[in-house]
Coordinates of C-alpha atoms in Angstrom, one line a residue:
Chain A
X1 CA 19.1 -32.3 10.7
X2 CA 22.1 -31.8 8.4
X3 CA 24.6 -29.2 9.1
X4 CA 24.4 -27.6 5.7
X5 CA 21.1 -25.7 5.7
X6 CA 22.0 -23.6 2.7
X7 CA 21.9 -26.2 -0.1
X8 CA 21.3 -25.6 -3.7
X9 CA 23.7 -22.8 -4.4
X10 CA 22.6 -21.5 -7.7
X11 CA 24.2 -23.4 -10.5
X12 CA 24.3 -20.3 -12.7
X13 CA 25.8 -17.4 -10.7
X14 CA 25.9 -15.1 -13.7
X15 CA 24.0 -11.8 -13.5
X16 CA 20.7 -11.7 -15.5
X17 CA 20.3 -8.7 -17.7
X18 CA 17.2 -6.5 -17.4
X19 CA 14.6 -7.5 -20.1
X20 CA 14.3 -3.9 -21.1
X21 CA 16.3 -0.8 -20.6
X22 CA 15.7 1.3 -17.5
X23 CA 13.6 4.3 -18.2
X24 CA 15.1 7.6 -17.3
X25 CA 13.1 10.6 -16.1
X26 CA 11.3 12.4 -18.9
X27 CA 8.9 15.3 -19.1
X28 CA 6.5 13.3 -21.3
X29 CA 6.3 10.4 -18.8
X30 CA 5.9 12.8 -15.9
X31 CA 3.0 14.6 -17.6
X32 CA 1.4 11.3 -18.6
X33 CA 1.6 10.0 -15.1
X34 CA 0.4 13.3 -13.7
X35 CA -2.7 13.1 -15.8
X36 CA -3.4 9.6 -14.7
X37 CA -2.8 10.5 -11.1
X38 CA -5.2 13.4 -11.3
X39 CA -7.8 11.1 -12.9
X40 CA -7.3 8.6 -10.0
X41 CA -7.7 11.3 -7.4
X42 CA -10.7 12.8 -9.1
X43 CA -12.3 9.3 -9.0
X44 CA -11.3 8.9 -5.4
X45 CA -13.2 12.0 -4.5
X46 CA -16.5 10.5 -5.7
X47 CA -17.5 9.7 -2.1
X48 CA -15.9 12.7 -0.3
X49 CA -16.3 15.6 -2.7
X50 CA -19.5 16.8 -1.2
X51 CA -18.2 16.8 2.3
X52 CA -15.1 18.7 1.3
X53 CA -17.0 21.3 -0.6
X54 CA -19.6 21.5 2.1
X55 CA -17.0 22.0 4.9
X56 CA -15.3 24.7 2.8
X57 CA -18.7 26.5 2.5
X58 CA -20.5 25.7 5.8
X59 CA -18.5 27.4 8.5
X60 CA -17.5 30.6 6.5
X61 CA -21.1 30.8 5.4
X62 CA -22.3 30.4 8.9
X63 CA -19.9 33.1 10.1
X64 CA -21.1 35.5 7.3
X65 CA -24.7 34.9 8.2
X66 CA -24.0 35.4 11.9
X67 CA -22.1 38.7 11.3
X68 CA -24.9 39.9 9.1
X69 CA -27.5 39.0 11.6
X70 CA -25.9 40.7 14.6
X71 CA -25.4 43.9 12.6
X72 CA -21.6 44.0 12.8
X73 CA -21.2 45.1 9.2
X74 CA -21.7 48.9 9.2
X75 CA -19.7 49.9 6.2
X76 CA -18.4 48.6 2.8
X77 CA -14.9 48.6 4.2
X78 CA -15.9 46.3 7.1
X79 CA -17.8 44.1 4.6
X80 CA -14.8 43.8 2.4
X81 CA -12.6 43.0 5.5
X82 CA -14.9 40.3 6.6
X83 CA -15.5 38.8 3.2
X84 CA -11.8 38.6 2.4
X85 CA -11.2 36.9 5.8
X86 CA -14.0 34.5 5.2
X87 CA -12.7 33.5 1.8
X88 CA -9.3 32.8 3.3
X89 CA -11.1 30.8 6.1
X90 CA -12.9 28.8 3.4
X91 CA -9.6 27.6 2.1
X92 CA -8.3 26.7 5.5
X93 CA -11.5 24.9 6.5
X94 CA -11.8 23.1 3.2
X95 CA -8.8 21.9 1.3
X96 CA -6.2 22.6 4.0
X97 CA -7.9 20.6 6.7
X98 CA -8.9 17.9 4.3
X99 CA -5.3 17.4 3.2
X100 CA -4.0 17.2 6.8
X101 CA -6.4 14.4 7.7
X102 CA -6.2 12.6 4.3
X103 CA -2.4 12.4 4.4
X104 CA -2.2 11.7 8.1
X105 CA -4.6 8.8 7.8
X106 CA -2.9 7.6 4.6
X107 CA 0.3 7.4 6.5
X108 CA -1.3 5.4 9.3
X109 CA -2.8 2.8 7.0
X110 CA 0.2 2.7 4.7
X111 CA -1.7 3.8 1.7
X112 CA 1.5 5.2 0.2
X113 CA 2.8 1.6 -0.2
X114 CA 0.7 1.4 -3.4
X115 CA 2.3 4.5 -4.9
X116 CA 5.8 3.6 -3.8
X117 CA 5.6 0.3 -5.6
X118 CA 4.9 2.1 -8.9
X119 CA 7.4 3.8 -11.1
X120 CA 6.3 7.3 -10.0
X121 CA 8.2 10.3 -9.1
X122 CA 7.2 11.7 -5.7
X123 CA 6.6 15.2 -7.0
X124 CA 4.0 13.8 -9.4
X125 CA 2.0 12.5 -6.4
X126 CA 2.5 15.8 -4.6
X127 CA 1.4 17.9 -7.6
X128 CA -1.6 15.7 -8.2
X129 CA -2.7 16.0 -4.6
X130 CA -2.3 19.8 -4.8
X131 CA -4.2 20.0 -8.1
X132 CA -7.2 18.2 -6.8
X133 CA -7.3 20.4 -3.7
X134 CA -7.1 23.5 -5.9
X135 CA -10.1 22.2 -7.9
X136 CA -12.1 21.5 -4.8
X137 CA -11.3 24.8 -3.2
X138 CA -13.1 26.7 -6.0
X139 CA -16.7 25.9 -5.1
X140 CA -16.2 27.1 -1.5
X141 CA -14.4 30.2 -2.5
X142 CA -16.9 31.2 -5.2
X143 CA -19.8 30.4 -3.0
X144 CA -18.5 32.5 -0.1
X145 CA -17.7 35.3 -2.5
X146 CA -21.3 35.3 -3.9
X147 CA -23.0 34.8 -0.6
X148 CA -20.9 37.4 1.2
X149 CA -21.4 40.0 -1.5
X150 CA -25.1 39.4 -1.5
X151 CA -25.5 39.5 2.3
X152 CA -23.1 42.3 2.9
X153 CA -24.5 44.4 0.0
X154 CA -21.3 44.5 -2.0
X155 CA -21.6 45.1 -5.7
X156 CA -20.3 42.5 -8.1
X157 CA -17.9 44.7 -10.1
X158 CA -15.5 44.1 -13.0
X159 CA -12.3 44.4 -11.0
X160 CA -13.4 41.4 -8.9
X161 CA -12.4 39.4 -11.9
X162 CA -8.8 39.8 -10.7
X163 CA -9.8 37.2 -8.1
X164 CA -9.7 34.6 -10.7
X165 CA -5.9 34.6 -11.3
X166 CA -5.4 35.3 -7.6
X167 CA -7.3 32.2 -6.5
X168 CA -4.7 29.6 -7.4
X169 CA -2.0 31.7 -5.9
X170 CA -3.9 31.9 -2.6
X171 CA -5.0 28.3 -2.6
X172 CA -1.5 26.8 -3.4
X173 CA 0.3 27.8 -0.2
X174 CA -2.7 26.7 1.9
X175 CA -2.9 23.3 0.3
X176 CA 0.8 23.0 0.4
X177 CA 0.6 23.8 4.1
X178 CA -2.1 21.2 4.5
X179 CA 0.1 18.6 2.8
X180 CA 3.1 19.6 5.0
X181 CA 1.1 19.3 8.2
X182 CA -0.3 15.9 7.0
X183 CA 3.2 14.7 6.3
X184 CA 4.2 15.9 9.8
X185 CA 1.4 13.9 11.4
X186 CA 2.7 10.5 12.4
X187 CA -0.8 9.0 12.4
X188 CA -4.5 9.8 11.7
X189 CA -5.2 10.9 15.3
X190 CA -2.4 13.5 15.3
X191 CA -3.7 14.7 11.9
X192 CA -7.2 15.1 13.4
X193 CA -5.8 17.1 16.3
X194 CA -3.7 19.4 14.0
X195 CA -6.8 19.9 11.8
X196 CA -8.8 21.1 14.8
X197 CA -6.0 23.4 15.8
X198 CA -6.0 24.9 12.4
X199 CA -9.7 25.5 12.6
X200 CA -9.4 27.2 16.0
X201 CA -6.4 29.3 15.0
X202 CA -7.6 30.4 11.6
X203 CA -11.2 31.0 12.8
X204 CA -10.6 32.8 16.0
X205 CA -6.9 33.7 16.6
X206 CA -5.9 35.3 13.4
X207 CA -6.8 38.4 11.5
X208 CA -9.5 36.8 9.4
X209 CA -12.6 38.3 11.2
X210 CA -10.6 40.3 13.7
X211 CA -8.5 43.3 12.7
X212 CA -4.8 42.6 13.3
X213 CA -4.3 45.6 15.6
X214 CA -7.0 44.3 18.0
X215 CA -5.3 40.9 18.4
X216 CA -2.9 40.4 21.3
X217 CA 0.7 41.2 20.4
X218 CA 1.9 37.6 20.3
X219 CA -0.8 36.7 17.9
X220 CA 0.0 39.7 15.8
X221 CA 3.5 38.4 15.5
X222 CA 2.5 34.9 14.7
X223 CA 0.0 36.2 12.1
X224 CA 3.0 37.6 10.1
X225 CA 4.3 34.1 9.6
X226 CA 1.0 32.4 8.5
X227 CA -0.1 32.4 4.9
X228 CA -3.8 33.0 5.7
X229 CA -2.9 36.5 6.7
X230 CA -1.6 37.3 3.3
X231 CA -4.4 35.4 1.5
X232 CA -7.0 37.4 3.3
X233 CA -5.1 40.7 2.6
X234 CA -4.8 39.9 -1.1
X235 CA -8.5 39.1 -1.4
X236 CA -9.3 42.3 0.4
X237 CA -7.1 44.3 -1.9
X238 CA -8.8 43.0 -5.0
X239 CA -12.3 43.4 -3.5
X240 CA -11.6 47.0 -2.7
X241 CA -9.7 47.7 -5.9
X242 CA -6.5 48.6 -4.0
X243 CA -3.9 46.5 -5.9
X244 CA -0.9 48.6 -4.8
X245 CA 2.5 47.9 -3.5
X246 CA 1.1 46.3 -0.4
X247 CA -0.9 43.9 -2.6
X248 CA 2.3 43.2 -4.6
X249 CA 4.1 42.3 -1.3
X250 CA 1.3 39.9 -0.4
X251 CA 1.7 38.2 -3.8
X252 CA 5.4 37.7 -3.4
X253 CA 4.9 36.4 0.1
X254 CA 2.3 33.9 -1.1
X255 CA 4.7 32.8 -3.8
X256 CA 7.4 32.3 -1.2
X257 CA 5.1 30.3 1.1
X258 CA 3.9 28.2 -1.8
X259 CA 7.5 27.3 -2.8
X260 CA 8.6 26.8 0.8
X261 CA 5.7 24.5 1.8
X262 CA 5.8 22.6 -1.5
X263 CA 9.5 21.9 -1.1
X264 CA 9.1 20.9 2.6
X265 CA 6.1 18.6 1.7
X266 CA 8.2 17.0 -1.0
X267 CA 11.1 16.4 1.4
X268 CA 9.0 15.2 4.4
X269 CA 6.4 13.1 2.6
X270 CA 7.3 9.9 4.3
X271 CA 7.9 7.9 1.1
X272 CA 9.7 4.9 2.4
X273 CA 9.6 3.4 5.9
X274 CA 12.7 4.1 7.9
Chain B
X1 CA 19.0 -17.7 -16.7
X2 CA 21.0 -15.5 -14.4
X3 CA 20.5 -13.9 -11.1
X4 CA 17.9 -11.2 -10.8
X5 CA 18.1 -10.4 -7.1
X6 CA 21.3 -10.6 -5.1
X7 CA 20.8 -9.9 -1.4
X8 CA 23.9 -9.5 0.8
X9 CA 24.0 -9.2 4.6
X10 CA 20.7 -7.5 4.7
X11 CA 19.7 -6.2 8.1
X12 CA 16.7 -4.1 9.1
X13 CA 16.0 -2.4 12.4
X14 CA 13.0 -0.2 12.4
X15 CA 13.2 3.3 13.7
X16 CA 12.4 3.3 17.4
X17 CA 13.2 -0.4 17.8
X18 CA 16.2 -2.3 18.9
X19 CA 15.1 -5.7 17.5
X20 CA 16.5 -6.8 14.2
X21 CA 13.5 -7.5 11.9
X22 CA 15.9 -8.9 9.4
X23 CA 19.3 -10.1 10.5
X24 CA 22.2 -10.5 8.1
X25 CA 20.3 -12.2 5.3
X26 CA 22.1 -13.2 2.2
X27 CA 20.8 -15.1 -0.8
X28 CA 20.1 -14.8 -4.5
X29 CA 17.0 -15.3 -6.7
X30 CA 17.4 -16.7 -10.2
X31 CA 15.5 -15.4 -13.2
X32 CA 12.4 -17.4 -14.0
X33 CA 12.2 -19.3 -10.8
X34 CA 9.3 -19.5 -8.3
X35 CA 10.9 -18.7 -5.0
X36 CA 9.0 -19.2 -1.8
X37 CA 9.6 -17.4 1.5
X38 CA 8.2 -19.3 4.5
X39 CA 8.2 -18.5 8.2
X40 CA 5.9 -18.0 11.1
X41 CA 4.1 -14.8 11.9
X42 CA 6.5 -12.0 12.8
X43 CA 9.5 -13.9 11.3
X44 CA 10.5 -10.9 9.1
X45 CA 9.2 -12.1 5.7
X46 CA 7.1 -9.0 4.9
X47 CA 10.0 -6.8 6.1
X48 CA 12.3 -8.7 3.6
X49 CA 10.0 -8.4 0.7
X50 CA 9.2 -4.8 1.4
X51 CA 13.0 -4.1 1.1
X52 CA 13.1 -6.1 -2.1
X53 CA 10.2 -4.0 -3.4
X54 CA 11.8 -0.7 -2.3
X55 CA 9.1 0.1 0.3
X56 CA 11.5 0.1 3.2
X57 CA 15.1 1.3 3.5
X58 CA 17.5 -1.4 4.7
X59 CA 19.5 -0.5 7.8
X60 CA 22.6 -2.2 6.4
X61 CA 23.5 -4.6 3.6
X62 CA 22.7 -4.4 0.0
X63 CA 20.2 -5.5 -2.6
X64 CA 21.2 -5.7 -6.3
X65 CA 18.5 -6.1 -8.9
X66 CA 19.8 -7.1 -12.4
X67 CA 23.2 -6.0 -11.1
X68 CA 22.0 -2.5 -10.1
X69 CA 22.4 -1.4 -6.5
X70 CA 18.8 -0.6 -5.6
X71 CA 19.7 0.0 -1.9
X72 CA 20.9 3.4 -3.0
X73 CA 18.5 3.8 -5.9
X74 CA 15.2 2.1 -4.9
X75 CA 13.3 4.1 -7.5
X76 CA 14.6 1.6 -10.1
X77 CA 12.8 -1.3 -8.5
X78 CA 9.2 -0.5 -9.6
X79 CA 10.3 -0.5 -13.2
X80 CA 10.9 -4.2 -13.0
X81 CA 9.0 -5.4 -10.0
X82 CA 5.3 -5.5 -9.1
X83 CA 4.3 -6.2 -5.5
X84 CA 1.1 -7.5 -4.0
X85 CA 1.0 -6.5 -0.4
X86 CA -0.9 -8.2 2.3
X87 CA -3.3 -5.4 2.5
X88 CA -3.9 -2.4 0.3
X89 CA -5.8 0.8 1.2
X90 CA -5.3 2.9 -1.8
X91 CA -7.8 3.3 -4.6
X92 CA -10.7 2.5 -2.3
X93 CA -13.1 4.7 -4.2
X94 CA -12.3 3.3 -7.6
X95 CA -14.0 0.4 -9.4
X96 CA -11.9 -2.6 -10.0
X97 CA -11.5 -2.0 -13.7
X98 CA -10.5 1.6 -13.1
X99 CA -7.9 0.5 -10.6
X100 CA -6.4 -2.1 -13.0
X101 CA -6.4 0.3 -16.0
X102 CA -4.9 3.2 -14.2
X103 CA -2.2 1.0 -12.6
X104 CA -1.3 -0.4 -16.0
X105 CA -1.0 3.1 -17.4
X106 CA 1.2 4.2 -14.4
X107 CA 3.4 1.2 -15.3
X108 CA 3.9 2.6 -18.7
X109 CA 1.2 0.9 -20.8
X110 CA -0.6 3.0 -23.3
X111 CA -4.3 3.5 -22.7
X112 CA -5.3 0.9 -25.3
X113 CA -2.9 -1.7 -24.0
X114 CA -4.1 -1.0 -20.4
X115 CA -7.7 -1.5 -21.5
X116 CA -6.8 -4.7 -23.2
X117 CA -4.9 -6.1 -20.2
X118 CA -7.7 -5.0 -17.9
X119 CA -10.4 -6.7 -19.9
X120 CA -8.4 -9.9 -20.0
X121 CA -7.8 -9.9 -16.3
X122 CA -11.4 -9.1 -15.4
X123 CA -12.4 -12.2 -17.3
X124 CA -9.6 -14.4 -16.1
X125 CA -10.0 -13.5 -12.4
X126 CA -13.8 -13.4 -12.5
X127 CA -14.5 -9.8 -11.6
X128 CA -17.8 -9.9 -13.4
X129 CA -19.9 -10.3 -10.3
X130 CA -18.5 -7.2 -8.6
X131 CA -17.1 -5.0 -11.4
X132 CA -19.8 -2.4 -10.5
X133 CA -18.8 -2.2 -6.8
X134 CA -16.4 0.3 -5.5
X135 CA -13.2 -1.3 -4.0
X136 CA -14.3 -0.2 -0.5
X137 CA -17.5 -2.3 -0.8
X138 CA -15.7 -5.5 -1.8
X139 CA -15.4 -8.5 0.5
X140 CA -11.9 -9.7 1.6
X141 CA -11.7 -12.3 -1.1
X142 CA -12.9 -10.0 -3.8
X143 CA -10.4 -7.4 -2.8
X144 CA -7.6 -10.0 -2.8
X145 CA -8.5 -10.9 -6.4
X146 CA -8.3 -7.2 -7.4
X147 CA -5.0 -6.9 -5.6
X148 CA -3.7 -9.9 -7.6
X149 CA -4.9 -8.3 -10.8
X150 CA -3.1 -5.0 -9.8
X151 CA 0.1 -7.0 -9.6
X152 CA -0.4 -9.0 -12.8
X153 CA -1.2 -5.9 -14.8
X154 CA 1.7 -4.2 -16.6
X155 CA 3.6 -7.5 -17.0
X156 CA 6.5 -6.8 -14.8
X157 CA 9.3 -9.5 -15.1
X158 CA 9.4 -9.9 -11.4
X159 CA 6.3 -10.2 -9.3
X160 CA 6.1 -10.5 -5.6
X161 CA 3.1 -11.9 -3.7
X162 CA 2.6 -11.6 0.0
X163 CA 0.0 -14.2 1.0
X164 CA -1.7 -14.3 -2.4
X165 CA -4.4 -16.8 -1.4
X166 CA -5.6 -15.4 1.9
X167 CA -9.3 -14.9 2.1
X168 CA -9.9 -17.0 -1.1
X169 CA -12.1 -20.1 -1.4
X170 CA -10.5 -23.4 -2.4
X171 CA -11.6 -23.2 -6.0
X172 CA -10.3 -19.7 -6.5
X173 CA -7.1 -20.6 -4.7
X174 CA -6.4 -23.3 -7.1
X175 CA -7.0 -20.9 -10.0
X176 CA -4.6 -18.4 -8.5
X177 CA -1.8 -21.0 -8.1
X178 CA -2.4 -21.9 -11.7
X179 CA -2.2 -18.3 -12.7
X180 CA 1.1 -17.9 -10.9
X181 CA 2.4 -21.1 -12.5
X182 CA 1.3 -19.8 -15.9
X183 CA 3.1 -16.5 -15.3
X184 CA 6.2 -18.4 -14.5
X185 CA 6.0 -20.4 -17.7
X186 CA 6.0 -17.1 -19.5
X187 CA 9.4 -16.4 -17.9
X188 CA 8.3 -14.3 -15.0
X189 CA 10.2 -14.6 -11.7
X190 CA 7.8 -15.1 -8.9
X191 CA 8.5 -14.6 -5.2
X192 CA 5.8 -15.8 -2.9
X193 CA 5.3 -15.4 0.8
X194 CA 2.8 -17.8 2.1
X195 CA 1.6 -19.8 5.1
X196 CA -0.3 -22.1 2.8
X197 CA 2.7 -24.5 2.6
X198 CA 0.8 -27.5 1.3
X199 CA -0.6 -25.7 -1.7
X200 CA 2.6 -23.7 -2.4
X201 CA 4.6 -26.9 -2.5
X202 CA 3.0 -27.7 -5.8
X203 CA 4.6 -24.7 -7.6
X204 CA 7.5 -23.4 -5.5
X205 CA 10.8 -24.4 -6.9
X206 CA 13.2 -23.1 -4.3
X207 CA 12.3 -22.0 -0.8
X208 CA 13.8 -20.1 2.1
X209 CA 12.7 -20.4 5.7
X210 CA 13.0 -17.3 7.9
X211 CA 12.4 -17.0 11.6
X212 CA 13.4 -14.3 14.1
X213 CA 14.7 -12.3 11.3
X214 CA 17.2 -14.8 10.2
X215 CA 17.5 -17.1 7.2
X216 CA 17.4 -20.6 8.6
X217 CA 17.3 -22.7 5.4
X218 CA 17.5 -22.3 1.7
X219 CA 17.2 -24.8 -1.1
X220 CA 14.9 -26.7 -3.4
X221 CA 12.0 -28.5 -1.8
X222 CA 13.6 -31.9 -2.5
X223 CA 16.9 -30.8 -0.9
X224 CA 15.2 -29.4 2.2
X225 CA 13.0 -32.4 2.6
X226 CA 16.1 -34.6 2.5
X227 CA 17.2 -32.7 5.7
X228 CA 14.2 -33.8 7.7
X229 CA 13.0 -37.0 9.2
X230 CA 12.7 -39.4 6.2
X231 CA 10.1 -41.7 7.7
X232 CA 6.9 -42.1 5.8
X233 CA 3.6 -41.2 7.4
X234 CA 0.8 -43.6 7.2
X235 CA -2.5 -41.9 8.1
X236 CA -5.3 -44.1 9.1
X237 CA -8.8 -42.8 9.9
X238 CA -10.9 -45.5 11.4
X239 CA -14.6 -45.6 11.3
X240 CA -16.1 -44.3 14.6
X241 CA -17.3 -47.7 15.7
X242 CA -13.8 -49.2 15.4
X243 CA -11.9 -46.3 17.0
X244 CA -11.5 -48.1 20.4
X245 CA -10.6 -51.6 19.2
X246 CA -7.5 -52.6 21.3
X247 CA -6.2 -55.0 18.8
X248 CA -5.9 -52.3 16.1
X249 CA -4.1 -50.0 18.6
X250 CA -1.6 -52.8 19.3
X251 CA -1.1 -53.4 15.6
X252 CA -0.4 -49.7 15.0
X253 CA 2.1 -49.6 17.9
X254 CA 4.0 -52.5 16.4
X255 CA 4.4 -50.8 13.0
X256 CA 6.1 -47.7 14.1
X257 CA 5.9 -44.5 16.1
X258 CA 2.2 -43.7 16.7
X259 CA 0.6 -40.3 17.0
X260 CA -3.1 -40.1 17.8
X261 CA -4.6 -36.9 16.3
X262 CA -8.1 -38.0 17.4
X263 CA -9.4 -41.4 18.6
X264 CA -10.2 -42.2 15.0
X265 CA -7.3 -40.4 13.2
X266 CA -3.9 -42.2 13.7
X267 CA -0.6 -41.3 12.2
X268 CA 2.1 -44.0 12.1
X269 CA 5.7 -43.1 11.3
X270 CA 7.4 -45.9 9.4
X271 CA 10.8 -46.4 8.0
X272 CA 10.7 -46.6 4.3
X273 CA 11.8 -50.2 4.0
X274 CA 9.0 -51.4 6.2
X275 CA 6.2 -49.3 4.7
X276 CA 5.0 -51.9 2.3
X277 CA 4.7 -54.6 5.0
X278 CA 3.0 -52.1 7.3
X279 CA 0.4 -51.3 4.6
X280 CA -0.1 -55.0 3.9
X281 CA -0.7 -55.8 7.6
X282 CA -3.2 -52.9 8.0
X283 CA -5.2 -54.0 5.0
X284 CA -5.0 -57.7 6.1
X285 CA -5.8 -57.3 9.8
X286 CA -8.2 -54.3 9.6
X287 CA -9.4 -54.0 6.0
X288 CA -10.5 -51.0 4.0
X289 CA -14.1 -51.5 5.0
X290 CA -13.3 -50.5 8.5
X291 CA -11.5 -47.3 7.5
X292 CA -12.8 -43.9 6.5
X293 CA -9.5 -43.0 4.9
X294 CA -6.0 -44.4 4.5
X295 CA -3.0 -42.3 3.1
X296 CA 0.7 -42.5 2.7
X297 CA 2.7 -39.3 2.8
X298 CA 6.3 -38.6 2.2
X299 CA 7.9 -35.8 4.0
X300 CA 6.3 -32.5 2.9
X301 CA 7.3 -28.9 2.8
X302 CA 5.1 -28.4 5.8
X303 CA 7.2 -30.9 7.7
X304 CA 10.3 -29.0 6.7
X305 CA 8.6 -25.7 7.8
X306 CA 7.5 -27.2 11.1
X307 CA 10.9 -28.7 11.9
X308 CA 12.7 -25.5 11.3
X309 CA 10.1 -23.5 13.1
X310 CA 10.0 -25.7 16.2
X311 CA 13.2 -27.7 16.1
X312 CA 11.2 -30.9 16.4
X313 CA 11.4 -34.1 14.3
X314 CA 9.0 -35.1 11.5
X315 CA 5.4 -35.8 12.3

C-alpha cells in the first residue's frame, strides 16, 4: 500500500460562491413557515385527534359523573368549584400529557432530525406545536363545561362568555409546560412516567377537586407554583362572575407562566445532538 | 468549480462517551462532484454527515460551507443542503405527496412550485402505487423512495444521501443511481454514504474511506485503486459435474494465486502481463462449454474498501 493515502488534492482550491444569497430572518418567511407547520401538524393528528380529545374529556367527565352520583355537590358554589377544577384537569389530561409523550418519543426516535435539516427557526416549530395543542384542548374544555353545567345544574349565563378569551390564556401555560416536560424527558419511557405523574398530581394532589385548605401544607405550598391552580381559579372566577383583583392576579400569573415555560421550552428543546 | 465544504480537524465525542466518533478529520468537497463516503458499520460516517448537515454539534474543529463558518452558525446549512437520513420518523401521518409538497414549501418554494415539483417527483419515483397510503403504512422500500423525494424536492445545490439504495429492489436501485447522476449533471454536489460499493463505483467521482472515526484514504476511484494490489482477478465458475476435476485445479494453480469461493467458483489472481495467456490456457484446456461463467475483473472500489477495512491484499 502506498504511503500517500490522501491523493487527489483538489486542483482548484478556490472557494465556491453560494448559488443564491443567504436568506436572513423575515416576518413574512416565519409566518409562511408557521402556516405550513400548522398544516403539517393538523395532518399529523389525523390518526390521534380522537384519542387526544377523548382523553381530555374522559377522565374529567368521569369525575364529574362520579361526584354527581355520590351527591357531593350540595350547592352552586361547590358545583362551580368542581367544574372549574375539572376544566383545568381536562387541559392537563389532554394537551399537556399528549405533548409530554409526543415530544419525549420524538426525541427518542430522532424525529427532530427532519425539522433541523430544514431552514426553520426553532420558535416556529414550538409555536406550531402549541397552536395545535390549543386547538385540540377546546373540544375537551367545551365538553366538560357543558356536561358539568348540565349535571351540576348550573345555568348557562352570558358572563360565561368570558371563558372564551380566557381559554387560550389558560391553555397556553399548560401546553408550554407539557412541551417543557417533554423536552426534559430524555426518552419516551421517561416521558410516559412524567405523564403519569402529572395525571396523579393534578387529579388527586392539587386543588382541582379538593379545596386548597384541606390539602396537607406541603401540597398547599407546591400548588402555589403550579399553573393548574391558577387556571382552575380563573375558570371559577368567570363561572361565578367574580372577576375581581384576585382574578386579575390569576391572569398575570398565567401570563408569567406562559412566558416562562415557552422560553424554557425554546431553550431546552434539544435541537441538535450534543 | 470551487470548494463547497471545507472540513478541518473535525472531532466528535458524544455526550456521555469517551470514544471519538470522528477523530481529527480534514478534507474538502468540490462543487459539482459526486463524493462518496465509505466505511464499515460504526465507522463514523453518519456522525460525519450529521455534522455536515448541522444535525450534530462538532466537539472541535470547523466546517465551512461556501466559505461560511457553519460550526458556529449551523442554521445556515439547511438553506443550501438537503439531507436524506438513514431513517426518518417525522410526517408519519401524512401522505407522500403532502410530505413532498410541505417540505418544498418549507424550503422556500411557492405553493405552485411545490405542487409542480411534487407532481414531477411522484411520477419520476413511481409513487403512484402507494400515493393514497399514509407514510406509516408504507413498506421499507416505499418509504425510502419518499425519503429520496423529500431530499430532491426544493432543489438544494448540495444533497447528502445516507444509504440511498437500502431496501430497494435492483431495478429501482438503478433508477436511483441514474437520478443521482442526473442531479449531478445539473450541477448539484452529491455526497453519498453507502455500503453498496459496487453500484456506487459507477457514479462516485471521489471517495473517502473512514474507519474507527478516522479518515483513512481520500482520492478518486482510479487513484485509490492504484494503491491496492494490481493483479487482475479471473473468476471461473465451473459446471457442477467438472468441479472436482484435478487437472483443472492444477491448471488454475499454475496460473496464479487461487481462491476457492465454492467448489465450482474459483478466483485466480494473475499479474497483468500474464492475464492473456492465462485466459487462452483456460479456454484451450477447459473450454467455455464446461464453464457456467468466466469473468475478468480489474481492482474494484470494493477491493479498495476491503483492503483499507481489513488491511489485507487484493482478492
